[in-house]
PDB file of C-alpha atoms in Angstrom:
ATOM      1  CA  GLU A   4      21.910 -16.800   9.944  1.00 85.00           C
ATOM      2  CA  GLN A   5      21.451 -17.201   6.205  1.00 89.00           C
ATOM      3  CA  VAL A   6      17.809 -16.101   6.465  1.00 90.00           C
ATOM      4  CA  LYS A   7      18.903 -12.961   8.297  1.00 90.00           C
ATOM      5  CA  SER A   8      21.613 -12.274   5.728  1.00 92.00           C
ATOM      6  CA  LYS A   9      18.926 -12.254   3.029  1.00 92.00           C
ATOM      7  CA  PHE A  10      16.437 -10.211   5.073  1.00 92.00           C
ATOM      8  CA  PRO A  11      18.290  -8.418   7.931  1.00 94.00           C
ATOM      9  CA  LEU A  12      15.123  -7.141   9.661  1.00 93.00           C
ATOM     10  CA  CYS A  13      13.701 -10.656  10.049  1.00 93.00           C
ATOM     11  CA  GLU A  14      13.552 -12.069  13.576  1.00 91.00           C
ATOM     12  CA  THR A  15      15.174 -15.496  13.399  1.00 91.00           C
ATOM     13  CA  ASN A  16      15.716 -16.483  17.057  1.00 90.00           C
ATOM     14  CA  ASP A  17      12.815 -18.931  16.854  1.00 88.00           C
ATOM     15  CA  VAL A  18      13.590 -20.130  13.307  1.00 87.00           C
ATOM     16  CA  LEU A  19      15.067 -23.603  12.966  1.00 89.00           C
ATOM     17  CA  ALA A  20      15.514 -23.577   9.195  1.00 89.00           C
ATOM     18  CA  GLY A  21      14.545 -21.656   6.099  1.00 90.00           C
ATOM     19  CA  PHE A  22      14.310 -22.394   2.391  1.00 92.00           C
ATOM     20  CA  TYR A  23      15.611 -19.907  -0.156  1.00 91.00           C
ATOM     21  CA  VAL A  24      14.107 -20.048  -3.647  1.00 90.00           C
ATOM     22  CA  SER A  25      16.627 -18.208  -5.807  1.00 87.00           C
ATOM     23  CA  ASP A  26      14.392 -17.958  -8.873  1.00 86.00           C
ATOM     24  CA  ASP A  27      11.361 -16.726  -6.943  1.00 84.00           C
ATOM     25  CA  GLY A  28      10.348 -13.119  -7.430  1.00 79.00           C
ATOM     26  CA  ARG A  29       7.593 -10.611  -8.055  1.00 83.00           C
ATOM     27  CA  VAL A  30       6.482  -8.522 -10.985  1.00 86.00           C
ATOM     28  CA  ASN A  31       4.437  -5.401 -11.590  1.00 87.00           C
ATOM     29  CA  PRO A  32       0.980  -6.759 -12.565  1.00 88.00           C
ATOM     30  CA  THR A  33       0.367  -3.997 -15.113  1.00 91.00           C
ATOM     31  CA  ASP A  34       3.694  -4.595 -16.859  1.00 95.00           C
ATOM     32  CA  ALA A  35       3.136  -8.360 -16.794  1.00 94.00           C
ATOM     33  CA  THR A  36      -0.326  -7.970 -18.342  1.00 93.00           C
ATOM     34  CA  MET A  37       0.973  -5.706 -21.087  1.00 95.00           C
ATOM     35  CA  ALA A  38       3.846  -8.103 -21.843  1.00 96.00           C
ATOM     36  CA  LEU A  39       1.523 -11.098 -22.037  1.00 95.00           C
ATOM     37  CA  SER A  40      -0.934  -9.259 -24.291  1.00 95.00           C
ATOM     38  CA  LYS A  41       1.894  -8.131 -26.576  1.00 96.00           C
ATOM     39  CA  GLY A  42       3.229 -11.677 -26.827  1.00 96.00           C
ATOM     40  CA  ALA A  43      -0.256 -13.000 -27.520  1.00 95.00           C
ATOM     41  CA  ARG A  44      -0.853 -10.506 -30.335  1.00 95.00           C
ATOM     42  CA  MET A  45       2.546 -11.341 -31.820  1.00 96.00           C
ATOM     43  CA  ASN A  46       1.271 -14.926 -32.071  1.00 95.00           C
ATOM     44  CA  ASP A  47      -1.960 -13.867 -33.834  1.00 93.00           C
ATOM     45  CA  ALA A  48      -4.208 -13.862 -30.743  1.00 92.00           C
ATOM     46  CA  GLN A  49      -7.065 -11.354 -30.610  1.00 91.00           C
ATOM     47  CA  ILE A  50      -7.970  -9.475 -27.432  1.00 91.00           C
ATOM     48  CA  PHE A  51     -11.461  -7.957 -27.046  1.00 89.00           C
ATOM     49  CA  GLU A  52     -11.925  -5.209 -24.473  1.00 87.00           C
ATOM     50  CA  GLY A  53     -15.061  -3.489 -23.212  1.00 87.00           C
ATOM     51  CA  VAL A  54     -17.106  -6.683 -23.510  1.00 88.00           C
ATOM     52  CA  SER A  55     -17.691  -9.677 -21.245  1.00 88.00           C
ATOM     53  CA  VAL A  56     -18.342 -13.369 -21.812  1.00 89.00           C
ATOM     54  CA  SER A  57     -21.963 -14.201 -21.024  1.00 88.00           C
ATOM     55  CA  GLY A  58     -21.905 -17.969 -21.532  1.00 88.00           C
ATOM     56  CA  VAL A  59     -20.835 -20.852 -23.730  1.00 87.00           C
ATOM     57  CA  THR A  60     -22.427 -22.629 -26.646  1.00 87.00           C
ATOM     58  CA  LYS A  61     -22.389 -26.406 -26.631  1.00 85.00           C
ATOM     59  CA  SER A  62     -23.602 -29.487 -28.428  1.00 83.00           C
ATOM     60  CA  ARG A  63     -24.261 -33.002 -27.176  1.00 70.00           C
ATOM     61  CA  SER A  64     -22.717 -36.214 -28.483  1.00 60.00           C
ATOM     62  CA  VAL A  65     -22.482 -39.836 -27.382  1.00 50.00           C
ATOM     63  CA  LEU A  66     -18.886 -40.653 -26.534  1.00 54.00           C
ATOM     64  CA  SER A  67     -18.973 -44.411 -27.172  1.00 51.00           C
ATOM     65  CA  ARG A  68     -20.881 -47.621 -26.617  1.00 56.00           C
ATOM     66  CA  GLU A  69     -20.250 -50.324 -24.077  1.00 54.00           C
ATOM     67  CA  LYS A  70     -21.919 -53.741 -24.376  1.00 55.00           C
ATOM     68  CA  ASN A  71     -24.538 -52.295 -26.712  1.00 55.00           C
ATOM     69  CA  ARG A  72     -25.307 -49.598 -24.145  1.00 53.00           C
ATOM     70  CA  ALA A  73     -24.798 -45.927 -24.932  1.00 54.00           C
ATOM     71  CA  LEU A  74     -22.759 -44.095 -22.342  1.00 55.00           C
ATOM     72  CA  ALA A  75     -24.155 -40.923 -20.797  1.00 62.00           C
ATOM     73  CA  GLU A  76     -24.081 -37.986 -23.121  1.00 74.00           C
ATOM     74  CA  ILE A  77     -21.586 -35.276 -22.162  1.00 76.00           C
ATOM     75  CA  PRO A  78     -21.924 -31.801 -23.703  1.00 78.00           C
ATOM     76  CA  HIS A  79     -19.117 -30.522 -25.907  1.00 84.00           C
ATOM     77  CA  VAL A  80     -18.235 -26.840 -25.911  1.00 85.00           C
ATOM     78  CA  THR A  81     -18.504 -25.154 -29.298  1.00 86.00           C
ATOM     79  CA  GLY A  82     -17.766 -21.541 -28.409  1.00 89.00           C
ATOM     80  CA  ILE A  83     -18.710 -18.575 -26.239  1.00 89.00           C
ATOM     81  CA  THR A  84     -21.364 -15.881 -26.252  1.00 90.00           C
ATOM     82  CA  LEU A  85     -20.536 -12.232 -25.556  1.00 90.00           C
ATOM     83  CA  SER A  86     -22.495  -9.564 -23.751  1.00 88.00           C
ATOM     84  CA  ASN A  87     -22.884  -7.673 -27.037  1.00 89.00           C
ATOM     85  CA  GLY A  88     -24.782 -10.618 -28.528  1.00 88.00           C
ATOM     86  CA  LYS A  89     -21.949 -11.939 -30.694  1.00 91.00           C
ATOM     87  CA  GLU A  90     -20.551 -15.469 -30.623  1.00 92.00           C
ATOM     88  CA  ILE A  91     -17.049 -16.838 -31.057  1.00 92.00           C
ATOM     89  CA  ARG A  92     -16.637 -20.417 -32.212  1.00 93.00           C
ATOM     90  CA  ALA A  93     -14.062 -22.467 -30.313  1.00 90.00           C
ATOM     91  CA  ASN A  94     -13.244 -26.108 -29.641  1.00 89.00           C
ATOM     92  CA  THR A  95     -11.654 -25.233 -26.293  1.00 91.00           C
ATOM     93  CA  VAL A  96     -12.717 -22.636 -23.724  1.00 90.00           C
ATOM     94  CA  VAL A  97     -10.518 -21.870 -20.719  1.00 91.00           C
ATOM     95  CA  ASN A  98     -12.210 -20.419 -17.638  1.00 91.00           C
ATOM     96  CA  CYS A  99      -9.772 -17.814 -16.273  1.00 91.00           C
ATOM     97  CA  ALA A 100     -12.407 -15.693 -14.547  1.00 90.00           C
ATOM     98  CA  GLY A 101     -10.683 -15.603 -11.162  1.00 89.00           C
ATOM     99  CA  MET A 102     -13.156 -15.054  -8.342  1.00 91.00           C
ATOM    100  CA  TRP A 103     -15.950 -15.047 -10.942  1.00 92.00           C
ATOM    101  CA  ALA A 104     -14.930 -18.532 -12.132  1.00 91.00           C
ATOM    102  CA  ARG A 105     -17.443 -20.358  -9.958  1.00 92.00           C
ATOM    103  CA  GLN A 106     -20.498 -18.436 -11.115  1.00 91.00           C
ATOM    104  CA  PHE A 107     -19.370 -18.504 -14.745  1.00 89.00           C
ATOM    105  CA  GLY A 108     -18.980 -22.251 -14.356  1.00 90.00           C
ATOM    106  CA  GLU A 109     -22.512 -22.454 -12.980  1.00 89.00           C
ATOM    107  CA  GLN A 110     -23.803 -20.741 -16.125  1.00 86.00           C
ATOM    108  CA  CYS A 111     -22.102 -23.477 -18.145  1.00 84.00           C
ATOM    109  CA  GLY A 112     -23.226 -26.384 -15.937  1.00 86.00           C
ATOM    110  CA  VAL A 113     -19.731 -26.851 -14.474  1.00 89.00           C
ATOM    111  CA  ASN A 114     -19.036 -27.086 -10.742  1.00 90.00           C
ATOM    112  CA  ILE A 115     -15.968 -25.103  -9.662  1.00 91.00           C
ATOM    113  CA  PRO A 116     -15.206 -25.059  -5.903  1.00 92.00           C
ATOM    114  CA  ASN A 117     -13.862 -21.519  -5.707  1.00 91.00           C
ATOM    115  CA  GLN A 118     -14.860 -18.886  -3.146  1.00 92.00           C
ATOM    116  CA  ALA A 119     -13.876 -15.247  -2.673  1.00 92.00           C
ATOM    117  CA  ALA A 120     -12.705 -14.348   0.839  1.00 92.00           C
ATOM    118  CA  GLU A 121     -11.326 -11.293   2.580  1.00 92.00           C
ATOM    119  CA  HIS A 122      -7.576 -10.813   2.193  1.00 92.00           C
ATOM    120  CA  TYR A 123      -5.593  -8.192   4.072  1.00 93.00           C
ATOM    121  CA  TYR A 124      -2.259  -6.480   3.776  1.00 93.00           C
ATOM    122  CA  LEU A 125      -0.587  -3.611   5.569  1.00 94.00           C
ATOM    123  CA  ILE A 126       1.931  -1.277   3.942  1.00 94.00           C
ATOM    124  CA  THR A 127       4.213   0.574   6.329  1.00 94.00           C
ATOM    125  CA  ASP A 128       5.550   4.088   5.992  1.00 94.00           C
ATOM    126  CA  SER A 129       8.984   4.465   4.456  1.00 93.00           C
ATOM    127  CA  MET A 130      11.767   2.489   6.140  1.00 93.00           C
ATOM    128  CA  PRO A 131      15.218   3.689   4.950  1.00 93.00           C
ATOM    129  CA  GLU A 132      16.852   0.438   6.066  1.00 94.00           C
ATOM    130  CA  VAL A 133      14.743  -1.648   3.672  1.00 93.00           C
ATOM    131  CA  ASP A 134      16.439  -2.828   0.491  1.00 92.00           C
ATOM    132  CA  PRO A 135      13.921  -3.358  -2.359  1.00 91.00           C
ATOM    133  CA  SER A 136      15.961  -6.340  -3.572  1.00 90.00           C
ATOM    134  CA  TRP A 137      15.238  -8.384  -0.436  1.00 92.00           C
ATOM    135  CA  PRO A 138      13.288 -11.596  -1.083  1.00 92.00           C
ATOM    136  CA  VAL A 139       9.771 -12.341   0.160  1.00 93.00           C
ATOM    137  CA  ILE A 140       9.548 -13.827   3.641  1.00 92.00           C
ATOM    138  CA  GLU A 141       6.800 -16.434   3.925  1.00 92.00           C
ATOM    139  CA  ASP A 142       5.940 -17.643   7.425  1.00 91.00           C
ATOM    140  CA  SER A 143       3.047 -20.084   7.430  1.00 88.00           C
ATOM    141  CA  SER A 144       3.195 -20.399  11.231  1.00 88.00           C
ATOM    142  CA  LYS A 145       2.073 -16.784  11.467  1.00 88.00           C
ATOM    143  CA  ALA A 146      -0.037 -16.789   8.288  1.00 87.00           C
ATOM    144  CA  VAL A 147       1.979 -13.897   6.840  1.00 92.00           C
ATOM    145  CA  TYR A 148       4.201 -12.964   3.926  1.00 93.00           C
ATOM    146  CA  ILE A 149       6.492  -9.933   4.118  1.00 94.00           C
ATOM    147  CA  ARG A 150       8.214  -8.111   1.291  1.00 93.00           C
ATOM    148  CA  PRO A 151       9.587  -4.668   0.381  1.00 93.00           C
ATOM    149  CA  GLU A 152       6.945  -2.348  -1.034  1.00 91.00           C
ATOM    150  CA  GLY A 153       6.911   1.393  -1.729  1.00 86.00           C
ATOM    151  CA  GLY A 154       9.976   2.185   0.347  1.00 91.00           C
ATOM    152  CA  GLY A 155       8.660   0.243   3.325  1.00 94.00           C
ATOM    153  CA  LEU A 156       7.343  -3.252   3.927  1.00 95.00           C
ATOM    154  CA  MET A 157       4.153  -5.052   3.019  1.00 94.00           C
ATOM    155  CA  LEU A 158       2.724  -7.538   5.507  1.00 95.00           C
ATOM    156  CA  GLY A 159       0.230  -9.803   3.757  1.00 94.00           C
ATOM    157  CA  LEU A 160      -2.150 -11.534   6.146  1.00 92.00           C
ATOM    158  CA  PHE A 161      -4.142 -14.726   5.876  1.00 88.00           C
ATOM    159  CA  GLU A 162      -6.517 -16.253   8.424  1.00 87.00           C
ATOM    160  CA  TRP A 163      -6.851 -19.794   9.706  1.00 86.00           C
ATOM    161  CA  THR A 164     -10.591 -19.445   9.085  1.00 85.00           C
ATOM    162  CA  GLY A 165     -11.179 -16.928   6.349  1.00 85.00           C
ATOM    163  CA  ALA A 166     -14.180 -14.631   6.047  1.00 89.00           C
ATOM    164  CA  PRO A 167     -16.093 -15.437   2.826  1.00 91.00           C
ATOM    165  CA  TRP A 168     -17.215 -12.566   0.632  1.00 90.00           C
ATOM    166  CA  GLY A 169     -19.812 -12.512  -2.120  1.00 87.00           C
ATOM    167  CA  VAL A 170     -21.119 -15.987  -1.286  1.00 89.00           C
ATOM    168  CA  GLY A 171     -24.237 -15.600  -3.414  1.00 87.00           C
ATOM    169  CA  ALA A 172     -22.371 -14.000  -6.310  1.00 88.00           C
ATOM    170  CA  VAL A 173     -19.521 -11.618  -6.922  1.00 89.00           C
ATOM    171  CA  PRO A 174     -20.867  -8.461  -8.615  1.00 87.00           C
ATOM    172  CA  ASN A 175     -19.998  -8.470 -12.305  1.00 85.00           C
ATOM    173  CA  ASP A 176     -18.950  -4.813 -12.165  1.00 84.00           C
ATOM    174  CA  PHE A 177     -16.685  -5.187  -9.127  1.00 86.00           C
ATOM    175  CA  SER A 178     -13.204  -3.877  -9.977  1.00 83.00           C
ATOM    176  CA  PHE A 179     -10.339  -2.743  -7.749  1.00 83.00           C
ATOM    177  CA  GLY A 180     -12.755  -2.351  -4.850  1.00 86.00           C
ATOM    178  CA  GLU A 181     -12.073  -2.464  -1.139  1.00 89.00           C
ATOM    179  CA  ILE A 182     -13.851  -4.000   1.841  1.00 90.00           C
ATOM    180  CA  GLU A 183     -14.076  -2.204   5.173  1.00 90.00           C
ATOM    181  CA  PRO A 184     -11.310  -3.755   7.320  1.00 89.00           C
ATOM    182  CA  ASP A 185     -12.269  -5.642  10.490  1.00 89.00           C
ATOM    183  CA  TRP A 186      -9.560  -4.295  12.796  1.00 89.00           C
ATOM    184  CA  ASP A 187     -10.722  -6.230  15.842  1.00 90.00           C
ATOM    185  CA  ARG A 188     -10.614  -9.574  14.053  1.00 91.00           C
ATOM    186  CA  MET A 189      -7.309  -8.913  12.326  1.00 91.00           C
ATOM    187  CA  ALA A 190      -5.409  -7.292  15.206  1.00 91.00           C
ATOM    188  CA  PRO A 191      -4.070 -10.625  16.593  1.00 91.00           C
ATOM    189  CA  TYR A 192      -2.857 -11.661  13.120  1.00 91.00           C
ATOM    190  CA  LEU A 193      -1.181  -8.292  12.603  1.00 91.00           C
ATOM    191  CA  GLU A 194       0.504  -8.384  15.996  1.00 91.00           C
ATOM    192  CA  ASP A 195       1.774 -11.904  15.325  1.00 90.00           C
ATOM    193  CA  ALA A 196       3.058 -10.904  11.890  1.00 92.00           C
ATOM    194  CA  MET A 197       4.970  -7.942  13.305  1.00 92.00           C
ATOM    195  CA  LYS A 198       6.853 -10.271  15.636  1.00 91.00           C
ATOM    196  CA  ARG A 199       8.602 -11.659  12.559  1.00 93.00           C
ATOM    197  CA  VAL A 200       9.860  -8.147  11.686  1.00 93.00           C
ATOM    198  CA  PRO A 201       9.828  -6.259  15.011  1.00 93.00           C
ATOM    199  CA  SER A 202      10.951  -2.957  13.491  1.00 93.00           C
ATOM    200  CA  THR A 203       7.506  -2.589  11.891  1.00 92.00           C
ATOM    201  CA  VAL A 204       6.076  -1.875  15.355  1.00 91.00           C
ATOM    202  CA  HIS A 205       7.946   1.430  15.427  1.00 92.00           C
ATOM    203  CA  VAL A 206       6.840   2.757  12.045  1.00 91.00           C
ATOM    204  CA  GLY A 207       3.524   4.120  10.878  1.00 90.00           C
ATOM    205  CA  ALA A 208       1.054   2.393   8.583  1.00 88.00           C
ATOM    206  CA  LYS A 209       0.535   3.884   5.146  1.00 92.00           C
ATOM    207  CA  LYS A 210      -2.343   1.592   4.213  1.00 91.00           C
ATOM    208  CA  PHE A 211      -4.334  -1.270   5.733  1.00 92.00           C
ATOM    209  CA  PHE A 212      -6.111  -2.859   2.808  1.00 93.00           C
ATOM    210  CA  CYS A 213      -8.872  -5.443   2.661  1.00 93.00           C
ATOM    211  CA  GLY A 214     -10.072  -6.844  -0.636  1.00 92.00           C
ATOM    212  CA  PRO A 215     -11.475 -10.110  -1.981  1.00 92.00           C
ATOM    213  CA  GLU A 216      -9.295 -12.915  -3.271  1.00 90.00           C
ATOM    214  CA  SER A 217     -10.562 -16.310  -4.363  1.00 91.00           C
ATOM    215  CA  PHE A 218      -9.496 -19.629  -2.863  1.00 90.00           C
ATOM    216  CA  THR A 219     -10.122 -23.307  -3.503  1.00 89.00           C
ATOM    217  CA  PRO A 220     -10.747 -25.725  -0.597  1.00 88.00           C
ATOM    218  CA  ASP A 221      -7.181 -27.098  -0.700  1.00 87.00           C
ATOM    219  CA  ASN A 222      -5.498 -23.942  -2.083  1.00 85.00           C
ATOM    220  CA  SER A 223      -4.517 -25.855  -5.213  1.00 90.00           C
ATOM    221  CA  PRO A 224      -5.284 -24.597  -8.730  1.00 90.00           C
ATOM    222  CA  ILE A 225      -8.207 -26.103 -10.608  1.00 90.00           C
ATOM    223  CA  ILE A 226      -6.905 -27.215 -13.982  1.00 89.00           C
ATOM    224  CA  GLY A 227      -7.812 -29.753 -16.628  1.00 89.00           C
ATOM    225  CA  GLU A 228     -10.957 -30.638 -18.504  1.00 88.00           C
ATOM    226  CA  ALA A 229     -14.248 -30.294 -16.645  1.00 87.00           C
ATOM    227  CA  PRO A 230     -16.077 -33.606 -16.236  1.00 82.00           C
ATOM    228  CA  GLU A 231     -19.427 -31.968 -16.970  1.00 81.00           C
ATOM    229  CA  LEU A 232     -18.384 -30.283 -20.207  1.00 80.00           C
ATOM    230  CA  ARG A 233     -15.861 -31.455 -22.806  1.00 79.00           C
TER     231      ARG A 233
END
């Protein structure tokens, strides 16, 4: 009953319990990016646009000795190289390359288990009964998340066995691109997702989008110092 009070269009007859995260939410990615960049500049950070990172510079040093035996040498990062030929010196380099993180790691001798895969979402036509303040419904049993979007609803779909994309390498110039949707493969997922909000069956689809998103084997973030590069 409480789930339905938060999201009246949600089918809850088969729901035993739900968890409401009051401080959960969503944000416009463009506004969030601009806010983060403004905050960074206010704290003396520099942002370089129109150029890409082509690699890292590194030196080698022996960490310590154990019983008169030198431990294996582990490279230390000393900075990055840019596509325009310039270098930036740094004691710490953070790999935030998203679905390019794995291949950038390979350039640096670091193994990062991260693979791009197809991700789908459907945006319905306008639904006057939808309140944009409703929370996001996440239903792992149906591999779907549902939230208000553009006057209607967005149904975000995942697959139990995802379809990898760009296995060899993600193109460096790929940006805001789309992949041709596989309707036949995704139809069962879409039908199952619509059972959670049955009213979506009776409204048109504004957009059925397929694009790459990167995933780790256990869906957990990869953080911390790389063992191959200090």
